[in-house]
mmCIF file of C-alpha atoms in Angstrom:
data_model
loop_
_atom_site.group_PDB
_atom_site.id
_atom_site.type_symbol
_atom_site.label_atom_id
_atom_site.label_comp_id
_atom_site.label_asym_id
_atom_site.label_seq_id
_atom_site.Cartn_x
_atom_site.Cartn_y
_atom_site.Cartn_z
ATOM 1 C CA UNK A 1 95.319 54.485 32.037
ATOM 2 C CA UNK A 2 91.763 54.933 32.539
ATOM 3 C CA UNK A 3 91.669 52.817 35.958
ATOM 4 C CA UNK A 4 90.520 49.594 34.141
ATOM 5 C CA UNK A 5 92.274 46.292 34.927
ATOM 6 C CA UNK A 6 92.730 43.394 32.518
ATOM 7 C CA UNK A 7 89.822 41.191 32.060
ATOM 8 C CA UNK A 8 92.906 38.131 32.217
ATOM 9 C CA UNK A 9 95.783 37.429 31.938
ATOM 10 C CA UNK A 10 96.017 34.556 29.484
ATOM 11 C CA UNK A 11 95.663 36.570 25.739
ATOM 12 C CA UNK A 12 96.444 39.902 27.029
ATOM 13 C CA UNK A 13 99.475 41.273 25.419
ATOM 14 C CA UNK A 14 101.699 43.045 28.878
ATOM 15 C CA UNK A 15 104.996 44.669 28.392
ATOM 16 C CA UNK A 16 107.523 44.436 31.073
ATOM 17 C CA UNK A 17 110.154 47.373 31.506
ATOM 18 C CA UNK A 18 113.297 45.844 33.318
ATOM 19 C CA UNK A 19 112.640 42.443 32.092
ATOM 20 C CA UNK A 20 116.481 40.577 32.336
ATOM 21 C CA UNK A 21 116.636 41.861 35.932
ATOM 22 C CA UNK A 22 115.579 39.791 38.720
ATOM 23 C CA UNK A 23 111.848 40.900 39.404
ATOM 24 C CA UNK A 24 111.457 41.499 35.721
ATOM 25 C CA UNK A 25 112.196 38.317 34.550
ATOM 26 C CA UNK A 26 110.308 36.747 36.975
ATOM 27 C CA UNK A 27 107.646 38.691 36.079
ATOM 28 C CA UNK A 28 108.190 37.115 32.551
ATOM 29 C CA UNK A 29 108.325 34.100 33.599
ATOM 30 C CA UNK A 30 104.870 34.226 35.393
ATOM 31 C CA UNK A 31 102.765 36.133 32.698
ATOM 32 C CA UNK A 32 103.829 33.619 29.677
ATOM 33 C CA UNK A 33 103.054 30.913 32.022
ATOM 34 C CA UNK A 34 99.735 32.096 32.457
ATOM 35 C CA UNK A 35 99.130 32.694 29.024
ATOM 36 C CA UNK A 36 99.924 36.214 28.090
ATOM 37 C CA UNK A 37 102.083 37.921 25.195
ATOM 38 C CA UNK A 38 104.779 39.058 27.249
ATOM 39 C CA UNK A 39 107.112 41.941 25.528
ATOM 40 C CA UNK A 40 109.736 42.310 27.784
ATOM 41 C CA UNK A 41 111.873 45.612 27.320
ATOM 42 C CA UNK A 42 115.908 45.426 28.222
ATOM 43 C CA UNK A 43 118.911 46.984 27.132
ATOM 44 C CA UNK A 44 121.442 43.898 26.438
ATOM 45 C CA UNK A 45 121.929 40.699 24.549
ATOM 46 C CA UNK A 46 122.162 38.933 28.090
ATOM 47 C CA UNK A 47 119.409 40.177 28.699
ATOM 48 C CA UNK A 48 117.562 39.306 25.563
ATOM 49 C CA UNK A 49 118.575 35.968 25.804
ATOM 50 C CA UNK A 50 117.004 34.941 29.026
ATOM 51 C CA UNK A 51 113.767 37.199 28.102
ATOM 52 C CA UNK A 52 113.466 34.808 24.963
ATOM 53 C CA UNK A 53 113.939 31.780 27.152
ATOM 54 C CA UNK A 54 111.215 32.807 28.990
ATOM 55 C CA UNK A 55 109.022 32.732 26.458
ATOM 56 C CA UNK A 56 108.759 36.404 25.555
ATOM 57 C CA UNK A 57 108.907 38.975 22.821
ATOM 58 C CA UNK A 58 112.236 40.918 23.519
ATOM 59 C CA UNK A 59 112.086 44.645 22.526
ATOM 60 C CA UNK A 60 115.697 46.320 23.085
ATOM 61 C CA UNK A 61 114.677 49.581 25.298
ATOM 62 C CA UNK A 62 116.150 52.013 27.356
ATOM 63 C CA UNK A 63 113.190 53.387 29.672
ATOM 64 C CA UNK A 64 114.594 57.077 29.024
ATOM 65 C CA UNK A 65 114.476 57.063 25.651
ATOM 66 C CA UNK A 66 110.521 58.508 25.403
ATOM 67 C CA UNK A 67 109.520 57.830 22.087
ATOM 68 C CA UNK A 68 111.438 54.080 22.028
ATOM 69 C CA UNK A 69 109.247 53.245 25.353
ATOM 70 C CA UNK A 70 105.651 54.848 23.191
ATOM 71 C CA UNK A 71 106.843 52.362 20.139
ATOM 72 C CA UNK A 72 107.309 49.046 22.512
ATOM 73 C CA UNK A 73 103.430 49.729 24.293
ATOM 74 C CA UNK A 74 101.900 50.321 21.951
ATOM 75 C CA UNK A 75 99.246 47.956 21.500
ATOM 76 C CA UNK A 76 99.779 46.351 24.799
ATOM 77 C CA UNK A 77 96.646 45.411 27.581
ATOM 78 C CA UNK A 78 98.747 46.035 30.246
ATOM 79 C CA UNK A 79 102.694 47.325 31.577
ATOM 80 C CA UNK A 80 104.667 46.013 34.923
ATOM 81 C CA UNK A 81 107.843 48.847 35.513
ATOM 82 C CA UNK A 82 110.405 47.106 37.172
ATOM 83 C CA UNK A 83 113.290 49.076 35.838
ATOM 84 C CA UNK A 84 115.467 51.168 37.532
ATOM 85 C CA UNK A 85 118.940 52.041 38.691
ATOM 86 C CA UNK A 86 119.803 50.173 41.821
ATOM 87 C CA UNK A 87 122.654 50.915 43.982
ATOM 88 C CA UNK A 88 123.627 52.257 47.377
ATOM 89 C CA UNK A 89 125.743 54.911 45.537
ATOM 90 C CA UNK A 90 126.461 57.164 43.016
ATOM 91 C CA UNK A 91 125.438 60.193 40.640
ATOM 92 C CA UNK A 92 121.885 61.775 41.763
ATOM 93 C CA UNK A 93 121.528 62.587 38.271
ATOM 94 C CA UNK A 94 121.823 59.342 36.661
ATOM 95 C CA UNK A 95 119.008 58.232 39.001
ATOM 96 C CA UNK A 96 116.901 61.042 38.414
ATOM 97 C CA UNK A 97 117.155 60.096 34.638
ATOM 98 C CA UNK A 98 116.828 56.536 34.626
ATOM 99 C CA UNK A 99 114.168 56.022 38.018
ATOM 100 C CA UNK A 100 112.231 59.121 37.633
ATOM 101 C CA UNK A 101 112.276 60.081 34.042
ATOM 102 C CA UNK A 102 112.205 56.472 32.867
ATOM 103 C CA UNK A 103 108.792 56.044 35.319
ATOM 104 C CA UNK A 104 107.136 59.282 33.898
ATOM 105 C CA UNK A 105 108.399 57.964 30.001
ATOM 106 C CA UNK A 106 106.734 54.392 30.771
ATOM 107 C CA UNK A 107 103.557 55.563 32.266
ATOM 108 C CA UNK A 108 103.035 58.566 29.988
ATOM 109 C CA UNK A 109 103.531 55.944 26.820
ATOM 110 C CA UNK A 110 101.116 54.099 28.644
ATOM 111 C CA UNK A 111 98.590 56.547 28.762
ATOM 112 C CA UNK A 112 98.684 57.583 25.716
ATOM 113 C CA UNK A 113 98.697 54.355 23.893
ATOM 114 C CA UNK A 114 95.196 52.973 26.352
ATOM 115 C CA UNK A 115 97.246 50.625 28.221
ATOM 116 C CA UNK A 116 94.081 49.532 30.738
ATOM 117 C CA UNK A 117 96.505 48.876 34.244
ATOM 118 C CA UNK A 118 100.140 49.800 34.944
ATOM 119 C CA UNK A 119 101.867 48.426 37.429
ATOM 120 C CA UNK A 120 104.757 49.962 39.085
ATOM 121 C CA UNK A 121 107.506 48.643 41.453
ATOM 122 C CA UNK A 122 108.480 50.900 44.380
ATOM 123 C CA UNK A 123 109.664 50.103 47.656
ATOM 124 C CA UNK A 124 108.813 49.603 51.421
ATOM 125 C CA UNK A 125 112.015 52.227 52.029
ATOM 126 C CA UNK A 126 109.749 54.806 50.595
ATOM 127 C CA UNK A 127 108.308 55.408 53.844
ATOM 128 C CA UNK A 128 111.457 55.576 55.536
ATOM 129 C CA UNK A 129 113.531 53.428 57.474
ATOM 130 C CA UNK A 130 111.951 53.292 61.156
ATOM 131 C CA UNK A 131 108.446 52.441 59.864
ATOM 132 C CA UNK A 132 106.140 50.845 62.397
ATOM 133 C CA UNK A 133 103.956 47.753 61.721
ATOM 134 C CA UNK A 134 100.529 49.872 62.000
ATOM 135 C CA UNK A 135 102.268 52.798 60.183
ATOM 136 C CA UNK A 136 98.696 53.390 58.044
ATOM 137 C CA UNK A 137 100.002 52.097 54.310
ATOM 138 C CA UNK A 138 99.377 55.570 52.667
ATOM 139 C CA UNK A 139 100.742 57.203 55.026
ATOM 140 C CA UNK A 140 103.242 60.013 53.293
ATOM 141 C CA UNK A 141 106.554 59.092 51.676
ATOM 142 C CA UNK A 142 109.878 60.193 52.507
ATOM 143 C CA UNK A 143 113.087 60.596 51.811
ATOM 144 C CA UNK A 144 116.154 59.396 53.363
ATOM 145 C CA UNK A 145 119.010 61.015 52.080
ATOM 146 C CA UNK A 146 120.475 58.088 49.403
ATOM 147 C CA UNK A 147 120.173 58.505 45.924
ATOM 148 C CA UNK A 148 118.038 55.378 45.500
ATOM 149 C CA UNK A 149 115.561 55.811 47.812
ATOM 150 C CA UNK A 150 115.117 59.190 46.933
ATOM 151 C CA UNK A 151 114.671 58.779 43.856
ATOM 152 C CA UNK A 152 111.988 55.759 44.024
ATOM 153 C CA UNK A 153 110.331 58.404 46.536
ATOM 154 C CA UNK A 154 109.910 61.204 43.807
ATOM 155 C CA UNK A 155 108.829 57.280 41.198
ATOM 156 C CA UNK A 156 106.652 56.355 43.828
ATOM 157 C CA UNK A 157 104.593 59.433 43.682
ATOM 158 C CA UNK A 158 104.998 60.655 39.791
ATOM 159 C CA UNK A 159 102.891 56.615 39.699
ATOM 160 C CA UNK A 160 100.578 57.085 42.124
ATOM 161 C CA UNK A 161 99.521 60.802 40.353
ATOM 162 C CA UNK A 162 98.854 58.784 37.209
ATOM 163 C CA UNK A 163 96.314 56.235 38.362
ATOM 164 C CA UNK A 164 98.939 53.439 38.670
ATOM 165 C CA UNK A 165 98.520 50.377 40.825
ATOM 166 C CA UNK A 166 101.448 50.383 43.140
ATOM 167 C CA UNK A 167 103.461 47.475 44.809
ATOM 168 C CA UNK A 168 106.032 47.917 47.233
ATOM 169 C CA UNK A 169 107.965 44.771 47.745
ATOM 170 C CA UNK A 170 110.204 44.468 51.088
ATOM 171 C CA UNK A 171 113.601 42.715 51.143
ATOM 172 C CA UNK A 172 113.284 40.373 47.654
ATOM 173 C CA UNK A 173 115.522 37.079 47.932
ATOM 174 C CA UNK A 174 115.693 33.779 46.237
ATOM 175 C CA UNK A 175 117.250 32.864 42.704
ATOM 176 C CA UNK A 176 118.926 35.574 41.040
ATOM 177 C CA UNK A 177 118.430 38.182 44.037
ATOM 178 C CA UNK A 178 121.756 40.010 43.402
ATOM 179 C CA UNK A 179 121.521 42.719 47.034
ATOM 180 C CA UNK A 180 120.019 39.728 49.174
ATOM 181 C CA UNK A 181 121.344 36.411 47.844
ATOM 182 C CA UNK A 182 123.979 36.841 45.433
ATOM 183 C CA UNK A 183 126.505 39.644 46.952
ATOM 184 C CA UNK A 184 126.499 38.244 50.341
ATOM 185 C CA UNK A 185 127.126 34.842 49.844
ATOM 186 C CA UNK A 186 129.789 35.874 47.525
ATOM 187 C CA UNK A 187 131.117 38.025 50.407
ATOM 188 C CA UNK A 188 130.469 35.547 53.181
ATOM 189 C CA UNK A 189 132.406 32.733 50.886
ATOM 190 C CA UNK A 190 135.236 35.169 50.579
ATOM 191 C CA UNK A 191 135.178 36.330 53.895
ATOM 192 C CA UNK A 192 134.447 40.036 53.994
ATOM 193 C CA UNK A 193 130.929 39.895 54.745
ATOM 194 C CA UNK A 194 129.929 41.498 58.156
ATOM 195 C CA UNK A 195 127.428 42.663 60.010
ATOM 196 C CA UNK A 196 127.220 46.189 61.772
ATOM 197 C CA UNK A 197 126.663 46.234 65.760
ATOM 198 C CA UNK A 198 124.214 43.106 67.235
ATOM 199 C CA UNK A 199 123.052 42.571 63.550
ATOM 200 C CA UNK A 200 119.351 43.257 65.015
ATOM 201 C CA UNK A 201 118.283 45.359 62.148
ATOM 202 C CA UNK A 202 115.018 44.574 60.897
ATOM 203 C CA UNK A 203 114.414 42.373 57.501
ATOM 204 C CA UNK A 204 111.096 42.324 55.618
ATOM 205 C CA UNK A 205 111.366 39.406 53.679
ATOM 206 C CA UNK A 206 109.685 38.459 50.527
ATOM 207 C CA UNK A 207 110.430 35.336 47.821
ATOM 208 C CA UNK A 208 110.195 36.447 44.783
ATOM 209 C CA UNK A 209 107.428 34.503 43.411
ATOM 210 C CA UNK A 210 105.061 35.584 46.102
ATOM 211 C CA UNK A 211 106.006 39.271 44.927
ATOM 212 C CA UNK A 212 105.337 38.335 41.537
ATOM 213 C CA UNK A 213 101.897 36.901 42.242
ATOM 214 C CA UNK A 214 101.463 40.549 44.348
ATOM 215 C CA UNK A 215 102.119 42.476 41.103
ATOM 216 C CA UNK A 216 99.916 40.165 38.872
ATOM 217 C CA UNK A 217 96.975 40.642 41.151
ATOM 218 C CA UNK A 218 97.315 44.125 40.914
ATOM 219 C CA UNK A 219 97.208 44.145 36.960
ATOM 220 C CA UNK A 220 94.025 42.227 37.656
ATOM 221 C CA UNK A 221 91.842 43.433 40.484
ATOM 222 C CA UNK A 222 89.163 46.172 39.641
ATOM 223 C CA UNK A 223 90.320 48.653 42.364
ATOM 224 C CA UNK A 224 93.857 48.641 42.523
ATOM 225 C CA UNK A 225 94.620 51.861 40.360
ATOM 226 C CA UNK A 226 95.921 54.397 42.398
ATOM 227 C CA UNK A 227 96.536 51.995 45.189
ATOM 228 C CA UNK A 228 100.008 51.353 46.566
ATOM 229 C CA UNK A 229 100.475 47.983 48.520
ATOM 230 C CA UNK A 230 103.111 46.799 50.585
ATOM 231 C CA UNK A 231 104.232 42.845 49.924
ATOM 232 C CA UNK A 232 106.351 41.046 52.046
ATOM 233 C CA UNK A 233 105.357 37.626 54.141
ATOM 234 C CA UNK A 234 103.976 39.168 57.196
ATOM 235 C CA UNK A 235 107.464 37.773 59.072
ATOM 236 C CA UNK A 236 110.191 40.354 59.933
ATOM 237 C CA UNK A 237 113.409 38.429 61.175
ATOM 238 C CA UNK A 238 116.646 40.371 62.141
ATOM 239 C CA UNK A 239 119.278 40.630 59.840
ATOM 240 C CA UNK A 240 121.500 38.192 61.946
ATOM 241 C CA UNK A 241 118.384 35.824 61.034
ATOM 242 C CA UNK A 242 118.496 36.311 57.879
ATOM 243 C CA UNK A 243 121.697 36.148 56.858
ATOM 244 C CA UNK A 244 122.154 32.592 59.054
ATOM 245 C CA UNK A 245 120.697 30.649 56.448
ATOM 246 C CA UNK A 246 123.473 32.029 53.932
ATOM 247 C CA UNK A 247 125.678 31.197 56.837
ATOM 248 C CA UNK A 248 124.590 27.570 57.130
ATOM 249 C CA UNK A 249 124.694 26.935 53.634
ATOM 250 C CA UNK A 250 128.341 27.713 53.229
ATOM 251 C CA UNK A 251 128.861 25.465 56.692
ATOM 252 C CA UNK A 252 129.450 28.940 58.915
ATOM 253 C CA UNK A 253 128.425 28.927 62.762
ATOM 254 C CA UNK A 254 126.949 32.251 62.550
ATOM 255 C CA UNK A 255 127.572 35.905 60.572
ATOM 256 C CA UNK A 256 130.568 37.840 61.965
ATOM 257 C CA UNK A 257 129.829 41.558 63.433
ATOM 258 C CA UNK A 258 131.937 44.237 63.494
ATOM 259 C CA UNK A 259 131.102 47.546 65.916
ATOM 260 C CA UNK A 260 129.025 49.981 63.858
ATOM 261 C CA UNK A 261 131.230 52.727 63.766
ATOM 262 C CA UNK A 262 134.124 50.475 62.638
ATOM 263 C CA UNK A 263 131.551 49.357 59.604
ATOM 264 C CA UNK A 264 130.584 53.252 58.715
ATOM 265 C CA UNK A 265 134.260 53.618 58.509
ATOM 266 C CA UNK A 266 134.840 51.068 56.325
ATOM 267 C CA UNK A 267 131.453 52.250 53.942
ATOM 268 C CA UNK A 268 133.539 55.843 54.091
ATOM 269 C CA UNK A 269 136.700 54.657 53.063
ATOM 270 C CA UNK A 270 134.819 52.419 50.058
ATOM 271 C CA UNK A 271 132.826 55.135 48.887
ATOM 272 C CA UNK A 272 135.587 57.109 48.695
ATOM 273 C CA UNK A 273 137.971 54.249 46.595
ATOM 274 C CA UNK A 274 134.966 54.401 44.289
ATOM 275 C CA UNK A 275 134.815 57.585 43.654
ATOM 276 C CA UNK A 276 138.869 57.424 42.565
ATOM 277 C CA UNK A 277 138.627 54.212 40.287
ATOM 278 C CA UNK A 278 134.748 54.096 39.022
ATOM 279 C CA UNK A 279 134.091 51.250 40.482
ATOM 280 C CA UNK A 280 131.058 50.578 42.894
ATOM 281 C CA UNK A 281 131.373 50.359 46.673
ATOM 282 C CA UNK A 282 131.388 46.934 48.303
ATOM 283 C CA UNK A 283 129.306 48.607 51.000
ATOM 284 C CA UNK A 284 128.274 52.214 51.389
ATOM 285 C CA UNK A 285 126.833 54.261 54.114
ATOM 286 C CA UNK A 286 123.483 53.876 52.063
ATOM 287 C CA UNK A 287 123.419 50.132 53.466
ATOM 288 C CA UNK A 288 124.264 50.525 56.789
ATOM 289 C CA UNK A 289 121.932 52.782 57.660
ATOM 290 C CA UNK A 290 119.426 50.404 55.236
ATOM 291 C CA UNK A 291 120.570 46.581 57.760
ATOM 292 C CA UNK A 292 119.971 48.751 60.786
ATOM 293 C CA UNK A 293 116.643 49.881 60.295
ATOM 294 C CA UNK A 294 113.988 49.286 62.539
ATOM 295 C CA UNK A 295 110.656 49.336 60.412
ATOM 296 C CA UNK A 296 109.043 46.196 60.163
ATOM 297 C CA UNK A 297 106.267 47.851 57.480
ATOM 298 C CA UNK A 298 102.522 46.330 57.444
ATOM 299 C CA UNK A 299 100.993 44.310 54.815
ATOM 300 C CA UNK A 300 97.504 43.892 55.037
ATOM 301 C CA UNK A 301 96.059 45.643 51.982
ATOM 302 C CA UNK A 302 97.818 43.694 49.655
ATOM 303 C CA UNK A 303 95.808 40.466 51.448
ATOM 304 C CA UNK A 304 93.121 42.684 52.176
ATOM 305 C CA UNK A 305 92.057 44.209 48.699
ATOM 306 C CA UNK A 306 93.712 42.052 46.449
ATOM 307 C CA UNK A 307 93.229 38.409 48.423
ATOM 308 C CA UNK A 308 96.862 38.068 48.298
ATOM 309 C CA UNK A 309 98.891 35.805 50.585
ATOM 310 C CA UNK A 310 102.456 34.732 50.632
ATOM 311 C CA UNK A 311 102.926 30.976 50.464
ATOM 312 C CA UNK A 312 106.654 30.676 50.620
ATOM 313 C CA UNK A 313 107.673 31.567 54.131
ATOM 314 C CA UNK A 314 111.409 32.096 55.063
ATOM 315 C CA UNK A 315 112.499 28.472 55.658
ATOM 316 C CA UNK A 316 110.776 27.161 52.244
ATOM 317 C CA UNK A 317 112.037 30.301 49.898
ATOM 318 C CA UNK A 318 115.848 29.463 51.858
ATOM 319 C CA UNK A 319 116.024 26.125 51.252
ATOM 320 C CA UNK A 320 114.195 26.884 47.273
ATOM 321 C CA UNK A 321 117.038 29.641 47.239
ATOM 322 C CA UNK A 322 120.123 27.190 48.316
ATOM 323 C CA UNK A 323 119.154 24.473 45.752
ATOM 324 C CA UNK A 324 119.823 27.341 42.898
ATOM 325 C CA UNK A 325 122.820 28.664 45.240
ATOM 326 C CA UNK A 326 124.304 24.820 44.676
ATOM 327 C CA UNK A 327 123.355 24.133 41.494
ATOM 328 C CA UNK A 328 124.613 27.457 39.934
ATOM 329 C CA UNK A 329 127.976 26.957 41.843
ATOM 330 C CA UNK A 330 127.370 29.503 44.100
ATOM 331 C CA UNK A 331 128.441 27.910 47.668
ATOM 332 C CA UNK A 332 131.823 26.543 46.455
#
């Protein structure tokens, strides 16, 4: 990248790593409305069938394979990385391969093939969990311990070294959100849903299309290479908050707590049934430790630099979120 942006969207041609995932599809969904040639890179056939219904190119990519990433940019104006192995658990090294070696594949490709702006995804975790609202936004990075974060720590930096712009979402709901809409409804509605202690953790919210406008100012404004900027709507709410609405929806009086000792229990005993059958955790130590934080994170270069603003504040992106909830069968 040579710390250009795109003139415009509409006619530039933008691939989109990640792009049958939540953000990345959304992403999708955003650039071909405005007008661009979206190529949106994926791995399956469900995933190339909601890229196409979005009105994209579909280009069947796995972000570690180097010279498969070079052939898909090629030609492109512009690249948004969303992909990357998310989960509260499991092998370091797949998420080496897939979250940093993928990132370094995508934004060498880029390079090399005169992409003007990348933009890549990272995370408000990757400056820790007890992050203060005027914590200065590049302040340094750090790691926490869980393979995840970690490894969107070491991302989060290999971008920034190569002139990236940067956008660090906080807590992404609404329509197909699988950590903060899907999985706990389908827990609440079943029962097994819980939070730990008071449930006074601290949630940075976002809805999804106000992170999506985020990312597609950054492919846009003049100074954003090299930048990193935090996006969430400026609203923290506890995660007993939070979680209500769910609550509501399914006709709940309020989200059940258990003692947080009795909850890292129960993330030690399910990280340890996962590790005999192969199949993922229905909570690990990762997420406690991730509902009880205290950072509320700031936000004010995104609206600063890049004359962002969120328009969708918690009540609107809820009640947006429970209409898909209902209509995709979701709350019983």
């Amino acid at each position: 990248m040579d710390g250009q942006p795109l003139a415009q969207i509409r006619g530039s041609r933008i691939a989109v790593t990640g792009a049958g995932g939540f953000i990345g599809l959304a992403t999708c969904q955003r650039l071909a409305a405005d007008g661009a040639h979206v190529v949106g890179l994926d791995l399956t056939q469900a995933a190339e069938t909601v890229v196409r219904a979005a009105g994209a190119e579909f280009r069947a990519v796995d972000v570690t394979d180097a010279a498969a990433v070079r052939s898909a940019v090629e030609g492109c104006d512009g690249v948004v990385h969303t992909a990357a192995l998310v989960a509260e658990h499991g092998a370091m090294a797949d998420f080496v391969r897939v979250n940093v070696g993928g990132t370094r594949n995508v934004l060498d490709a880029a390079r090399d093939a005169g992409v003007l702006r990348a933009v890549h995804l990272s995370s408000v975790a990757t400056l820790g969990y007890d992050a203060a609202r005027d914590l200065p936004e590049d302040a340094p990075t750090r790691t926490t311990g869980a393979v995840y974060v970690d490894t969107k720590t070491a991302s989060h930096e290999l971008a920034l070294g190569r002139g990236a712009a940067i956008v660090r979402p906080g807590d992404v709901y609404g329509p197909g959100s699988i950590p903060w809409t899907v999985r706990p409804v389908g827990l609440m509605r079943a029962g097994r849903f819980f939070l730990p202690g008071r449930g006074d953790g601290i949630i940075t919210p976002i809805y999804v299309d106000d992170l999506v406008d985020c990312v597609v100012r950054a492919l846009v404004h003049p100074d954003a290479a090299g930048r990193a900027y935090i996006a969430h709507d400026g609203s923290p709410v506890t995660a007993a908050e939070f979680f209500a609405h769910y609550a509501r929806m399914l006709g709940k009086e309020a989200v059940p707590t258990l003692p947080r000792p009795v909850m890292a229990a129960v993330a030690a005993a399910e990280e340890l049934r996962s590790r005999v059958t192969g199949k993922p955790p229905i909570f690990a130590r990762a997420s406690l430790i991730y509902i009880t934080r205290g950072g509320a994170y700031p936000n004010a270069r995104a609206r600063d630099e890049l004359d962002w603003e969120p328009r969708v504040d918690l009540a609107a992106g809820m009640e947006r979120t429970g209409a898909w909830l209902r209509e995709q069968g979701l709350l019983g």
